[in-house]
Amino acid sequence: MSTENINYDLVKLLKSKMDNVWRLEKFYCKDAEDANCKSLESLKQILENESLHVKMLKEAIKERMDAGIF
């Protein structure tokens, strides 16, 4: 059961992070830029971090798939 749990956890977290990246790219950074908001640099940093997390999670899932435990 714990293998199923971690697989679910990784996919659920990946979905959440990918949604964050999409929203940052599509709306949040653009809105901050249009409003000339000082938070734009912070949002860009968050986007960079979230994108890195997406990459890390994809790699973790692929490793589990390659090992036959996903």
PDB file of C-alpha atoms in Angstrom:
ATOM      1  CA  MET A   1       0.000   0.000   0.000  1.00  0.00           C
ATOM      2  CA  SER A   2       2.834   2.462   0.710  1.00  0.00           C
ATOM      3  CA  THR A   3       4.090   2.137  -2.900  1.00  0.00           C
ATOM      4  CA  GLU A   4       0.644   3.148  -4.127  1.00  0.00           C
ATOM      5  CA  ASN A   5       0.600   6.018  -1.628  1.00  0.00           C
ATOM      6  CA  ILE A   6       3.945   7.469  -2.696  1.00  0.00           C
ATOM      7  CA  ASN A   7       3.071   7.111  -6.378  1.00  0.00           C
ATOM      8  CA  TYR A   8      -0.197   8.954  -5.766  1.00  0.00           C
ATOM      9  CA  ASP A   9       1.588  11.566  -3.645  1.00  0.00           C
ATOM     10  CA  LEU A  10       4.172  12.256  -6.352  1.00  0.00           C
ATOM     11  CA  VAL A  11       1.550  12.574  -9.099  1.00  0.00           C
ATOM     12  CA  LYS A  12      -0.696  14.760  -6.952  1.00  0.00           C
ATOM     13  CA  LEU A  13       2.218  17.035  -6.057  1.00  0.00           C
ATOM     14  CA  LEU A  14       3.348  17.174  -9.708  1.00  0.00           C
ATOM     15  CA  LYS A  15      -0.150  18.206 -10.791  1.00  0.00           C
ATOM     16  CA  SER A  16      -0.223  20.949  -8.173  1.00  0.00           C
ATOM     17  CA  LYS A  17       3.215  22.281  -9.137  1.00  0.00           C
ATOM     18  CA  MET A  18       2.357  22.198 -12.844  1.00  0.00           C
ATOM     19  CA  ASP A  19      -0.805  24.156 -12.134  1.00  0.00           C
ATOM     20  CA  ASN A  20       1.240  26.741 -10.225  1.00  0.00           C
ATOM     21  CA  VAL A  21       3.678  27.082 -13.141  1.00  0.00           C
ATOM     22  CA  TRP A  22       0.818  27.464 -15.634  1.00  0.00           C
ATOM     23  CA  ARG A  23      -0.889  30.155 -13.536  1.00  0.00           C
ATOM     24  CA  LEU A  24       2.358  32.034 -12.940  1.00  0.00           C
ATOM     25  CA  GLU A  25       3.195  31.992 -16.644  1.00  0.00           C
ATOM     26  CA  LYS A  26      -0.299  32.725 -17.936  1.00  0.00           C
ATOM     27  CA  PHE A  27      -1.622  35.194 -15.368  1.00  0.00           C
ATOM     28  CA  TYR A  28       0.335  36.148 -12.274  1.00  0.00           C
ATOM     29  CA  CYS A  29       3.573  37.416 -13.804  1.00  0.00           C
ATOM     30  CA  LYS A  30       1.726  39.176 -16.624  1.00  0.00           C
ATOM     31  CA  ASP A  31      -0.703  40.814 -14.195  1.00  0.00           C
ATOM     32  CA  ALA A  32       2.170  42.002 -12.000  1.00  0.00           C
ATOM     33  CA  GLU A  33       4.025  43.324 -15.042  1.00  0.00           C
ATOM     34  CA  ASP A  34       0.921  45.121 -16.358  1.00  0.00           C
ATOM     35  CA  ALA A  35       0.374  46.702 -12.931  1.00  0.00           C
ATOM     36  CA  ASN A  36       4.052  47.656 -12.649  1.00  0.00           C
ATOM     37  CA  CYS A  37       4.024  45.760  -9.355  1.00  0.00           C
ATOM     38  CA  LYS A  38       7.173  45.332  -7.298  1.00  0.00           C
ATOM     39  CA  SER A  39       6.240  41.692  -6.687  1.00  0.00           C
ATOM     40  CA  LEU A  40       7.121  40.744 -10.278  1.00  0.00           C
ATOM     41  CA  GLU A  41      10.669  39.714  -9.385  1.00  0.00           C
ATOM     42  CA  SER A  42       9.376  37.577  -6.518  1.00  0.00           C
ATOM     43  CA  LEU A  43       6.832  35.934  -8.805  1.00  0.00           C
ATOM     44  CA  LYS A  44       9.542  35.218 -11.379  1.00  0.00           C
ATOM     45  CA  GLN A  45      11.657  33.576  -8.669  1.00  0.00           C
ATOM     46  CA  ILE A  46       8.691  31.483  -7.534  1.00  0.00           C
ATOM     47  CA  LEU A  47       8.111  30.464 -11.166  1.00  0.00           C
ATOM     48  CA  GLU A  48      11.742  29.393 -11.468  1.00  0.00           C
ATOM     49  CA  ASN A  49      11.528  27.371  -8.241  1.00  0.00           C
ATOM     50  CA  GLU A  50       8.217  25.751  -9.150  1.00  0.00           C
ATOM     51  CA  SER A  51       9.575  24.843 -12.600  1.00  0.00           C
ATOM     52  CA  LEU A  52      12.558  23.194 -10.930  1.00  0.00           C
ATOM     53  CA  HIS A  53      10.218  21.256  -8.628  1.00  0.00           C
ATOM     54  CA  VAL A  54       8.239  20.046 -11.661  1.00  0.00           C
ATOM     55  CA  LYS A  55      11.461  18.781 -13.233  1.00  0.00           C
ATOM     56  CA  MET A  56      12.494  17.047 -10.010  1.00  0.00           C
ATOM     57  CA  LEU A  57       9.123  15.349  -9.605  1.00  0.00           C
ATOM     58  CA  LYS A  58       9.088  14.173 -13.225  1.00  0.00           C
ATOM     59  CA  GLU A  59      12.528  12.650 -12.727  1.00  0.00           C
ATOM     60  CA  ALA A  60      11.442  10.937  -9.495  1.00  0.00           C
ATOM     61  CA  ILE A  61       8.371   9.463 -11.182  1.00  0.00           C
ATOM     62  CA  LYS A  62      10.421   8.302 -14.170  1.00  0.00           C
ATOM     63  CA  GLU A  63      12.933   6.605 -11.859  1.00  0.00           C
ATOM     64  CA  ARG A  64      10.102   4.740 -10.150  1.00  0.00           C
ATOM     65  CA  MET A  65       8.624   3.769 -13.529  1.00  0.00           C
ATOM     66  CA  ASP A  66      11.990   2.543 -14.783  1.00  0.00           C
ATOM     67  CA  ALA A  67      12.374   0.486 -11.595  1.00  0.00           C
ATOM     68  CA  GLY A  68       8.933  -1.043 -12.114  1.00  0.00           C
ATOM     69  CA  ILE A  69       7.540   0.324  -8.865  1.00  0.00           C
ATOM     70  CA  PHE A  70       5.190   2.900 -10.250  1.00  0.00           C
TER      71      PHE A  70
END
